[in-house]
Amino acid sequence: LSPELVHGSNIFQVFRSLRIIGKGVEEVDEGLLQLQQLEELILSANQISRITSGNLPRTLRVLELCCNAVADLQDLCAQPPPELQHLGLGYNRLCSPSQHKYLTADFWPNLVSLDLSFNNFTDLLGLVSQLSSLQKLRILVLQGNPLALIPTYRGFLVDSLPKLSILDDIHIGPDERQQFHGLAKQPAIRSEARVVVTIGEIKGVPDPSTHQHLEVGSEAPVITYSYCVMYEF
């Protein structure tokens, strides 16, 4: 309908969404600023370890950086897009407590959806204290982090963030909110994980009982076997 828009620099005014997935992108440079109307930027499954916020269009509402190598949010939070509503940082290398300070309303005043799944966040209390400043946050994904193993993890989040509607892709209903009411104020909330390991079957280990059949009163030496099973988390 408007062929003149696809010639020269006018083309950059057309794009609202840009998706570059699995292309080995390592850096977002200032060339992206030419897309002055860009609202959605999807850069999943690349090799980005740091992203300079000064190279992001100020019009961005969605920024998806899932499956990259982001370990520090300092550069991203230097000049973050003011209208951003969704920030996707799942499957990266973020950890506690160094990154907590960048997850507040000071940097993301309009954030509605935040994905921090499958990183290395361990401090539930510290993280929630920062996330509570995000007054518009309604969707939060934290599954896959070590802190999700804490027995009171979901209940504590539901009670601590009363405006949250969806946690880990599960809707928070009024019954659940009533069930966990007051849990956030309990002093016994501990940042400890509880893991139960059940060994169903072991193969390739000899059974000591089949190696010796001693008669009563026998003076033959008694041989003792012991085995150690180690789990690495």
Coordinates of N, CA and C in Angstrom, one line a residue:
L1 N 0.8 -1.2 0.0 CA 0.0 0.0 0.0 C 0.9 1.3 0.0
S2 N 2.0 1.2 0.6 CA 2.9 2.3 0.6 C 4.3 1.9 0.2
P3 N 4.6 1.6 -1.1 CA 5.9 1.1 -1.5 C 7.0 1.9 -1.2
E4 N 6.8 3.2 -1.0 CA 7.9 4.1 -0.7 C 8.6 3.8 0.7
L5 N 7.9 3.1 1.5 CA 8.4 2.8 2.8 C 9.4 1.7 2.8
V6 N 9.5 0.9 1.7 CA 10.5 -0.2 1.7 C 11.8 0.2 1.0
H7 N 12.0 1.5 0.8 CA 13.2 2.0 0.1 C 14.0 2.8 1.0
G8 N 15.4 2.6 1.0 CA 16.3 3.4 1.8 C 16.1 3.2 3.3
S9 N 16.3 4.3 4.0 CA 16.2 4.2 5.5 C 14.8 4.1 6.0
N10 N 13.8 4.4 5.1 CA 12.4 4.3 5.5 C 12.0 2.9 6.0
I11 N 12.7 1.9 5.6 CA 12.4 0.5 6.0 C 12.5 0.3 7.5
F12 N 13.4 1.1 8.1 CA 13.6 0.9 9.5 C 12.5 1.4 10.4
Q13 N 11.6 2.2 9.7 CA 10.4 2.8 10.5 C 9.3 1.8 10.5
V14 N 9.4 0.7 9.7 CA 8.3 -0.2 9.6 C 8.3 -1.3 10.7
F15 N 9.5 -1.8 11.1 CA 9.5 -2.9 11.9 C 9.0 -2.7 13.3
R16 N 8.2 -3.6 13.8 CA 7.7 -3.5 15.2 C 8.3 -4.7 16.0
S17 N 8.7 -5.8 15.3 CA 9.2 -7.0 16.0 C 10.4 -7.5 15.2
L18 N 11.4 -8.0 15.9 CA 12.6 -8.5 15.3 C 13.0 -9.8 16.1
R19 N 13.1 -10.9 15.4 CA 13.4 -12.2 16.0 C 14.6 -12.8 15.3
I20 N 15.7 -12.9 16.1 CA 16.9 -13.5 15.6 C 17.3 -14.6 16.6
I21 N 16.9 -15.9 16.3 CA 17.0 -17.0 17.2 C 18.0 -18.0 16.7
G22 N 19.0 -18.4 17.6 CA 19.9 -19.4 17.2 C 20.8 -19.1 16.1
K23 N 21.3 -17.9 16.0 CA 22.2 -17.4 14.9 C 23.6 -17.1 15.4
G24 N 23.9 -17.4 16.6 CA 25.3 -17.2 17.1 C 25.6 -15.7 17.4
V25 N 24.5 -14.9 17.7 CA 24.7 -13.5 18.0 C 25.5 -13.4 19.3
E26 N 26.5 -12.6 19.3 CA 27.3 -12.3 20.6 C 27.1 -10.9 21.1
E27 N 26.7 -10.0 20.3 CA 26.7 -8.6 20.7 C 25.5 -7.9 20.0
V28 N 24.9 -7.0 20.7 CA 23.9 -6.1 20.2 C 24.5 -4.7 20.0
D29 N 24.7 -4.3 18.8 CA 25.5 -3.0 18.6 C 24.5 -1.9 18.3
E30 N 25.0 -0.7 18.1 CA 24.2 0.5 18.0 C 23.4 0.6 16.7
G31 N 23.7 -0.3 15.8 CA 22.9 -0.4 14.6 C 21.4 -0.6 14.8
L32 N 21.1 -1.3 16.0 CA 19.7 -1.6 16.3 C 18.9 -0.3 16.5
L33 N 19.6 0.8 16.9 CA 18.9 2.0 17.2 C 18.2 2.6 15.9
Q34 N 18.5 2.1 14.7 CA 17.8 2.5 13.5 C 16.4 2.1 13.5
L35 N 16.1 1.0 14.2 CA 14.7 0.5 14.3 C 13.9 1.3 15.4
Q36 N 13.5 2.5 15.0 CA 13.0 3.5 16.0 C 11.6 3.2 16.5
Q37 N 11.0 2.2 15.8 CA 9.6 1.9 16.3 C 9.6 0.4 16.8
L38 N 10.7 -0.2 17.1 CA 10.8 -1.6 17.5 C 10.2 -1.7 18.9
E39 N 9.2 -2.7 19.0 CA 8.6 -3.0 20.3 C 8.9 -4.3 20.9
E40 N 9.3 -5.3 20.0 CA 9.6 -6.6 20.5 C 10.9 -7.1 19.9
L41 N 11.9 -7.5 20.8 CA 13.2 -8.0 20.4 C 13.4 -9.4 21.0
I42 N 13.5 -10.4 20.1 CA 13.7 -11.8 20.6 C 15.1 -12.2 20.1
L43 N 16.0 -12.5 21.1 CA 17.3 -12.9 20.8 C 17.6 -14.2 21.5
S44 N 16.7 -15.2 21.5 CA 16.9 -16.4 22.2 C 17.9 -17.3 21.6
A45 N 18.5 -18.2 22.4 CA 19.4 -19.3 21.9 C 20.6 -18.7 21.1
N46 N 21.2 -17.6 21.6 CA 22.4 -17.1 21.0 C 23.6 -17.2 21.9
Q47 N 24.6 -16.4 21.8 CA 25.8 -16.4 22.7 C 26.0 -15.1 23.3
I48 N 25.0 -14.4 23.7 CA 25.1 -13.1 24.3 C 25.5 -13.2 25.8
S49 N 26.6 -12.6 26.2 CA 27.0 -12.6 27.6 C 26.7 -11.3 28.3
R50 N 26.7 -10.2 27.5 CA 26.4 -8.9 28.0 C 25.6 -8.1 26.9
I51 N 24.7 -7.2 27.4 CA 24.0 -6.4 26.4 C 23.9 -5.0 26.9
T52 N 24.3 -4.1 26.0 CA 24.4 -2.7 26.4 C 23.1 -2.0 26.1
S53 N 22.4 -1.5 27.2 CA 21.1 -1.0 27.1 C 21.1 0.3 26.2
G54 N 22.2 1.0 26.1 CA 22.2 2.2 25.3 C 22.0 1.9 23.8
N55 N 22.1 0.6 23.4 CA 21.9 0.2 22.0 C 20.5 -0.4 21.8
L56 N 19.7 -0.3 22.8 CA 18.3 -0.8 22.6 C 17.3 0.3 22.3
P57 N 16.4 0.2 21.4 CA 15.4 1.2 21.1 C 14.6 1.5 22.4
R58 N 14.3 2.8 22.6 CA 13.6 3.2 23.8 C 12.1 2.7 23.8
T59 N 11.7 2.3 22.6 CA 10.3 1.9 22.4 C 10.0 0.4 22.8
L60 N 11.1 -0.3 23.1 CA 10.9 -1.7 23.4 C 9.9 -2.0 24.5
R61 N 9.0 -3.0 24.3 CA 8.1 -3.4 25.3 C 8.4 -4.9 25.7
V62 N 9.0 -5.6 24.8 CA 9.3 -7.1 25.0 C 10.8 -7.3 24.7
L63 N 11.6 -7.9 25.7 CA 12.9 -8.2 25.4 C 13.2 -9.6 25.9
E64 N 13.5 -10.5 25.0 CA 13.6 -11.9 25.3 C 15.1 -12.4 25.0
L65 N 15.8 -12.8 26.1 CA 17.2 -13.2 26.0 C 17.4 -14.6 26.5
C66 N 16.3 -15.4 26.4 CA 16.4 -16.8 26.9 C 17.5 -17.6 26.2
C67 N 18.1 -18.5 27.0 CA 19.2 -19.4 26.5 C 20.4 -18.7 25.9
N68 N 20.9 -17.8 26.7 CA 22.2 -17.1 26.3 C 23.2 -17.4 27.4
A69 N 24.1 -16.5 27.6 CA 25.2 -16.6 28.6 C 25.3 -15.4 29.5
V70 N 24.1 -14.8 29.7 CA 24.1 -13.5 30.5 C 24.4 -13.9 32.0
A71 N 25.4 -13.3 32.6 CA 25.7 -13.5 34.0 C 25.7 -12.2 34.8
D72 N 25.5 -11.1 34.1 CA 25.6 -9.8 34.8 C 24.6 -8.8 34.1
L73 N 23.7 -8.2 34.9 CA 22.7 -7.3 34.4 C 23.1 -5.8 34.4
Q74 N 24.3 -5.5 34.9 CA 24.7 -4.1 35.1 C 24.6 -3.3 33.8
D75 N 25.2 -3.8 32.7 CA 25.1 -3.0 31.4 C 23.7 -2.9 30.9
L76 N 22.9 -3.9 31.1 CA 21.5 -3.9 30.6 C 20.7 -2.8 31.4
C77 N 21.1 -2.6 32.7 CA 20.3 -1.7 33.6 C 20.9 -0.3 33.6
A78 N 21.9 0.0 32.8 CA 22.5 1.3 32.7 C 21.4 2.3 32.2
Q79 N 20.8 2.0 31.0 CA 19.8 2.8 30.4 C 18.7 1.9 29.9
P80 N 17.9 1.2 30.8 CA 16.9 0.2 30.3 C 15.8 0.9 29.6
P81 N 15.2 0.2 28.6 CA 14.0 0.8 28.0 C 12.9 1.1 29.0
P82 N 12.4 2.3 29.1 CA 11.5 2.7 30.2 C 10.1 2.0 30.1
E83 N 9.7 1.6 28.9 CA 8.3 1.0 28.8 C 8.3 -0.5 28.7
L84 N 9.4 -1.1 29.0 CA 9.5 -2.6 28.9 C 8.5 -3.3 29.8
Q85 N 7.7 -4.2 29.3 CA 6.7 -4.9 30.0 C 7.1 -6.4 30.2
H86 N 7.9 -7.0 29.4 CA 8.3 -8.4 29.6 C 9.8 -8.5 29.4
L87 N 10.5 -9.1 30.4 CA 11.9 -9.3 30.3 C 12.2 -10.8 30.5
G88 N 12.7 -11.5 29.5 CA 13.0 -12.9 29.5 C 14.4 -13.2 29.7
L89 N 14.8 -13.8 30.8 CA 16.2 -14.1 31.1 C 16.4 -15.5 31.5
G90 N 15.5 -16.4 31.1 CA 15.5 -17.8 31.5 C 16.7 -18.5 30.8
Y91 N 17.2 -19.5 31.5 CA 18.4 -20.3 31.0 C 19.6 -19.5 30.7
N92 N 20.0 -18.7 31.7 CA 21.2 -17.9 31.6 C 22.1 -18.3 32.8
R93 N 22.9 -17.3 33.2 CA 23.9 -17.7 34.3 C 23.8 -16.7 35.5
L94 N 22.7 -16.2 35.7 CA 22.5 -15.2 36.8 C 22.4 -15.9 38.1
C95 N 22.9 -15.2 39.1 CA 23.0 -15.9 40.5 C 22.8 -14.9 41.6
S96 N 22.6 -15.4 42.8 CA 22.4 -14.6 44.0 C 23.8 -14.4 44.6
P97 N 23.9 -13.3 45.4 CA 22.9 -12.2 45.5 C 23.3 -11.0 44.6
S98 N 24.3 -11.1 43.8 CA 24.9 -10.0 43.1 C 23.9 -9.4 42.1
Q99 N 22.9 -10.1 41.6 CA 22.1 -9.6 40.6 C 20.7 -9.1 41.1
H100 N 20.5 -9.3 42.4 CA 19.2 -8.9 43.0 C 18.9 -7.4 42.8
K101 N 19.9 -6.6 43.0 CA 19.7 -5.1 43.0 C 19.3 -4.6 41.6
Y102 N 19.4 -5.4 40.6 CA 19.0 -5.0 39.2 C 17.6 -5.4 38.9
L103 N 16.9 -6.0 39.8 CA 15.5 -6.5 39.6 C 14.5 -5.7 40.4
T104 N 14.6 -4.4 40.3 CA 13.7 -3.5 41.0 C 13.0 -2.5 40.1
A105 N 12.0 -1.8 40.7 CA 11.3 -0.8 39.9 C 12.1 0.4 39.5
D106 N 13.3 0.5 40.1 CA 14.2 1.6 39.7 C 14.6 1.5 38.3
F107 N 14.7 0.2 37.8 CA 15.1 -0.1 36.5 C 13.9 -0.5 35.6
W108 N 12.9 -1.1 36.1 CA 11.8 -1.7 35.3 C 10.5 -1.3 35.9
P109 N 10.1 0.0 35.8 CA 8.9 0.5 36.5 C 7.6 -0.1 35.9
N110 N 7.6 -0.5 34.6 CA 6.4 -1.0 34.0 C 6.4 -2.5 33.7
L111 N 7.3 -3.2 34.4 CA 7.4 -4.6 34.1 C 6.2 -5.4 34.6
V112 N 5.6 -6.2 33.7 CA 4.5 -7.0 34.0 C 4.8 -8.5 34.1
S113 N 5.8 -8.9 33.2 CA 6.2 -10.3 33.2 C 7.7 -10.4 33.3
L114 N 8.2 -11.4 34.1 CA 9.6 -11.6 34.3 C 9.9 -13.1 34.4
D115 N 10.8 -13.5 33.5 CA 11.2 -14.9 33.4 C 12.7 -15.0 33.9
L116 N 12.9 -15.6 35.0 CA 14.2 -15.8 35.6 C 14.5 -17.3 35.7
S117 N 13.8 -18.2 35.0 CA 13.9 -19.6 35.2 C 15.2 -20.2 34.8
F118 N 15.6 -21.2 35.5 CA 16.8 -22.0 35.2 C 18.1 -21.1 35.2
N119 N 18.2 -20.3 36.2 CA 19.5 -19.7 36.5 C 20.1 -20.2 37.8
N120 N 20.8 -19.5 38.6 CA 21.4 -20.0 39.8 C 21.0 -19.1 41.0
F121 N 19.8 -18.7 41.1 CA 19.3 -17.9 42.2 C 19.1 -18.9 43.4
T122 N 19.7 -18.5 44.6 CA 19.6 -19.4 45.8 C 19.0 -18.7 47.0
D123 N 19.0 -17.3 47.0 CA 18.5 -16.6 48.1 C 17.1 -16.1 47.9
L124 N 16.1 -16.9 48.4 CA 14.7 -16.6 48.2 C 14.3 -15.3 48.9
L125 N 14.7 -15.1 50.1 CA 14.3 -13.9 50.9 C 14.9 -12.7 50.2
G126 N 16.2 -12.7 49.8 CA 16.8 -11.6 49.2 C 16.2 -11.2 47.9
L127 N 15.9 -12.2 47.1 CA 15.3 -11.9 45.8 C 13.9 -11.3 45.9
V128 N 13.1 -11.9 46.8 CA 11.7 -11.4 47.0 C 11.7 -10.0 47.5
S129 N 12.6 -9.6 48.3 CA 12.7 -8.3 48.9 C 12.9 -7.2 47.8
Q130 N 13.6 -7.6 46.7 CA 13.8 -6.7 45.5 C 12.6 -6.8 44.6
L131 N 12.1 -8.0 44.3 CA 10.9 -8.1 43.4 C 9.7 -7.4 43.9
S132 N 9.6 -7.3 45.2 CA 8.4 -6.7 45.8 C 8.2 -5.2 45.4
S133 N 9.2 -4.6 44.9 CA 9.1 -3.2 44.4 C 8.5 -3.1 43.0
L134 N 8.4 -4.2 42.3 CA 7.8 -4.2 41.0 C 6.2 -4.2 41.1
Q135 N 5.6 -3.1 41.2 CA 4.2 -3.0 41.5 C 3.3 -3.5 40.4
K136 N 3.8 -3.5 39.2 CA 3.0 -3.9 38.0 C 3.2 -5.4 37.7
L137 N 4.1 -6.1 38.4 CA 4.5 -7.5 38.1 C 3.3 -8.4 38.3
R138 N 2.9 -9.2 37.3 CA 1.8 -10.1 37.4 C 2.2 -11.5 37.1
I139 N 3.3 -11.7 36.3 CA 3.7 -13.0 35.9 C 5.2 -13.2 36.2
L140 N 5.5 -14.3 37.0 CA 6.8 -14.5 37.4 C 7.2 -16.0 37.2
V141 N 8.4 -16.3 36.6 CA 8.8 -17.6 36.4 C 10.2 -17.8 37.1
L142 N 10.3 -18.7 38.1 CA 11.5 -18.9 38.9 C 11.9 -20.4 38.9
Q143 N 11.1 -21.2 38.3 CA 11.4 -22.7 38.3 C 12.7 -23.0 37.7
G144 N 13.4 -24.0 38.2 CA 14.7 -24.4 37.7 C 15.8 -23.7 38.5
N145 N 15.5 -22.8 39.4 CA 16.6 -22.3 40.3 C 16.7 -23.1 41.5
P146 N 17.9 -23.1 42.2 CA 18.0 -23.9 43.4 C 17.0 -23.4 44.5
L147 N 16.6 -22.2 44.5 CA 15.7 -21.7 45.6 C 14.3 -22.3 45.4
A148 N 14.0 -22.9 44.2 CA 12.7 -23.5 44.0 C 12.6 -24.8 44.8
L149 N 13.7 -25.3 45.3 CA 13.7 -26.6 46.1 C 13.3 -26.4 47.5
I150 N 13.2 -25.1 48.0 CA 12.9 -24.8 49.3 C 11.4 -25.3 49.6
P151 N 11.1 -26.0 50.6 CA 9.8 -26.5 50.8 C 8.7 -25.5 50.8
T152 N 8.9 -24.3 51.3 CA 7.9 -23.3 51.4 C 8.0 -22.3 50.2
Y153 N 8.7 -22.7 49.2 CA 9.0 -21.7 48.1 C 7.7 -21.1 47.5
R154 N 6.8 -21.9 47.0 CA 5.6 -21.3 46.3 C 4.7 -20.5 47.3
G155 N 4.5 -21.1 48.4 CA 3.6 -20.4 49.4 C 4.2 -19.1 49.8
F156 N 5.5 -19.0 50.0 CA 6.1 -17.8 50.4 C 6.0 -16.7 49.4
L157 N 6.2 -17.1 48.1 CA 6.1 -16.2 47.0 C 4.7 -15.7 46.8
V158 N 3.7 -16.6 46.9 CA 2.3 -16.2 46.7 C 1.9 -15.2 47.8
D159 N 2.4 -15.4 49.0 CA 2.0 -14.4 50.1 C 2.8 -13.2 50.1
S160 N 4.0 -13.2 49.6 CA 4.9 -12.1 49.6 C 4.6 -11.1 48.4
L161 N 4.1 -11.7 47.3 CA 3.8 -10.8 46.2 C 2.3 -10.9 45.9
P162 N 1.5 -10.2 46.6 CA 0.0 -10.3 46.5 C -0.6 -9.9 45.2
K163 N 0.1 -9.2 44.4 CA -0.4 -8.7 43.1 C -0.1 -9.7 42.0
L164 N 0.7 -10.8 42.3 CA 1.1 -11.8 41.3 C -0.1 -12.6 40.9
S165 N -0.3 -12.8 39.6 CA -1.4 -13.7 39.1 C -1.0 -15.0 38.6
I166 N 0.3 -15.2 38.1 CA 0.8 -16.4 37.6 C 2.2 -16.6 38.1
L167 N 2.4 -17.8 38.7 CA 3.8 -18.2 39.2 C 4.2 -19.5 38.6
D168 N 5.3 -19.5 37.9 CA 5.8 -20.7 37.2 C 4.7 -21.4 36.3
D169 N 4.0 -20.5 35.5 CA 3.0 -20.9 34.6 C 1.8 -21.5 35.2
I170 N 1.6 -21.3 36.5 CA 0.4 -21.8 37.2 C -0.4 -20.6 37.8
H171 N -1.7 -20.5 37.5 CA -2.5 -19.4 38.0 C -2.6 -19.5 39.5
I172 N -2.6 -18.3 40.1 CA -2.7 -18.2 41.6 C -4.2 -17.9 41.9
G173 N -4.9 -18.8 42.4 CA -6.3 -18.6 42.7 C -6.5 -18.1 44.2
P174 N -7.7 -17.6 44.5 CA -8.0 -17.1 45.8 C -7.9 -18.1 46.9
D175 N -8.2 -19.4 46.6 CA -8.0 -20.4 47.6 C -6.5 -20.6 48.0
E176 N -5.7 -20.6 47.0 CA -4.3 -20.8 47.3 C -3.7 -19.6 48.0
R177 N -4.2 -18.4 47.7 CA -3.7 -17.2 48.4 C -4.2 -17.2 49.8
Q178 N -5.4 -17.7 50.1 CA -5.9 -17.8 51.4 C -5.1 -18.9 52.2
Q179 N -4.8 -20.0 51.5 CA -4.1 -21.1 52.2 C -2.7 -20.6 52.7
F180 N -2.0 -19.8 52.0 CA -0.7 -19.3 52.4 C -0.7 -18.0 53.1
H181 N -1.8 -17.5 53.4 CA -1.9 -16.1 54.0 C -1.1 -16.1 55.3
G182 N -0.2 -15.1 55.5 CA 0.6 -15.0 56.7 C 1.9 -15.7 56.6
L183 N 2.2 -16.5 55.6 CA 3.4 -17.3 55.5 C 4.6 -16.4 55.3
A184 N 4.5 -15.2 54.6 CA 5.6 -14.3 54.4 C 6.2 -13.7 55.7
K185 N 5.3 -13.7 56.7 CA 5.8 -13.1 58.0 C 6.3 -14.1 59.0
Q186 N 6.3 -15.4 58.6 CA 6.8 -16.4 59.5 C 8.4 -16.3 59.6
P187 N 8.9 -16.3 60.8 CA 10.4 -16.1 60.9 C 11.1 -17.4 60.6
A188 N 10.4 -18.5 60.4 CA 11.0 -19.8 60.2 C 11.3 -20.1 58.8
I189 N 11.1 -19.1 57.9 CA 11.4 -19.4 56.5 C 12.9 -19.5 56.3
R190 N 13.4 -20.6 55.8 CA 14.8 -20.9 55.7 C 15.2 -21.1 54.2
S191 N 16.3 -20.6 53.8 CA 16.7 -20.8 52.4 C 17.5 -22.1 52.4
E192 N 16.8 -23.2 52.6 CA 17.5 -24.5 52.6 C 16.7 -25.4 51.7
A193 N 17.4 -26.3 50.9 CA 16.7 -27.2 50.0 C 16.7 -28.6 50.7
R194 N 15.6 -29.3 50.4 CA 15.4 -30.6 50.9 C 15.3 -31.6 49.7
V195 N 16.2 -32.5 49.6 CA 16.2 -33.4 48.5 C 16.2 -34.9 49.1
V196 N 15.3 -35.7 48.6 CA 15.2 -37.1 48.9 C 15.6 -37.9 47.8
V197 N 16.6 -38.8 48.0 CA 17.1 -39.6 46.9 C 16.7 -41.1 47.2
T198 N 16.0 -41.8 46.4 CA 15.7 -43.2 46.6 C 16.4 -44.0 45.5
I199 N 17.2 -45.0 46.0 CA 17.9 -45.9 45.1 C 17.0 -47.1 44.8
G200 N 16.5 -47.2 43.6 CA 15.7 -48.3 43.2 C 16.4 -49.6 42.9
E201 N 17.5 -49.4 42.2 CA 18.3 -50.6 41.8 C 19.7 -50.2 41.5
I202 N 20.7 -51.1 41.8 CA 22.1 -50.9 41.5 C 22.6 -52.0 40.7
K203 N 23.2 -51.7 39.6 CA 23.7 -52.8 38.7 C 25.3 -52.7 38.7
G204 N 25.9 -53.8 38.5 CA 27.4 -53.9 38.3 C 28.1 -53.9 39.6
V205 N 27.5 -54.0 40.8 CA 28.2 -54.1 42.1 C 28.0 -55.5 42.6
P206 N 29.1 -56.2 42.9 CA 28.9 -57.6 43.4 C 28.3 -57.6 44.8
D207 N 27.5 -58.7 45.0 CA 26.8 -58.9 46.2 C 27.7 -59.6 47.2
P208 N 28.2 -59.0 48.3 CA 29.1 -59.6 49.2 C 28.6 -61.0 49.8
S209 N 27.3 -61.1 49.9 CA 26.8 -62.3 50.6 C 27.1 -63.6 49.7
T210 N 27.3 -63.4 48.4 CA 27.5 -64.6 47.6 C 29.0 -65.0 47.5
H211 N 29.9 -64.2 48.2 CA 31.3 -64.5 48.1 C 31.8 -65.3 49.2
Q212 N 31.0 -65.4 50.3 CA 31.5 -66.2 51.4 C 30.3 -66.9 52.1
H213 N 30.5 -68.2 52.3 CA 29.5 -69.0 53.0 C 30.3 -69.7 54.1
L214 N 30.4 -69.1 55.3 CA 31.2 -69.6 56.4 C 30.3 -70.6 57.2
E215 N 30.9 -71.7 57.6 CA 30.2 -72.6 58.5 C 30.4 -72.1 59.9
V216 N 29.5 -72.6 60.8 CA 29.5 -72.2 62.2 C 30.8 -72.7 62.8
G217 N 31.5 -71.8 63.5 CA 32.7 -72.2 64.2 C 33.9 -72.1 63.3
S218 N 33.8 -71.7 62.0 CA 34.9 -71.6 61.1 C 35.9 -70.5 61.5
E219 N 37.2 -70.8 61.4 CA 38.2 -69.8 61.7 C 38.7 -69.0 60.5
A220 N 38.0 -69.2 59.4 CA 38.4 -68.5 58.2 C 38.2 -67.0 58.4
P221 N 39.1 -66.2 57.8 CA 38.9 -64.7 58.0 C 37.6 -64.2 57.4
V222 N 37.1 -63.2 58.1 CA 35.8 -62.6 57.6 C 36.2 -61.4 56.8
I223 N 35.7 -61.3 55.6 CA 35.9 -60.2 54.6 C 34.7 -59.3 54.6
T224 N 35.0 -58.0 54.8 CA 34.0 -57.0 54.8 C 34.0 -56.1 53.6
Y225 N 32.9 -55.9 53.0 CA 32.8 -55.0 51.8 C 32.0 -53.8 52.2
S226 N 32.4 -52.7 51.6 CA 31.6 -51.4 51.8 C 31.6 -50.6 50.5
Y227 N 30.5 -49.9 50.2 CA 30.4 -49.2 49.0 C 29.9 -47.7 49.3
C228 N 30.4 -46.8 48.5 CA 30.0 -45.4 48.7 C 29.3 -44.9 47.4
V229 N 28.2 -44.3 47.5 CA 27.5 -43.7 46.3 C 27.5 -42.2 46.5
M230 N 28.0 -41.5 45.5 CA 28.1 -40.1 45.6 C 27.2 -39.4 44.5
Y231 N 26.5 -38.3 45.0 CA 25.6 -37.5 44.1 C 26.2 -36.1 44.0
E232 N 26.4 -35.6 42.8 CA 26.9 -34.3 42.6 C 25.7 -33.4 42.0
F233 N 25.4 -32.3 42.8 CA 24.4 -31.4 42.4 C 25.0 -30.1 41.9

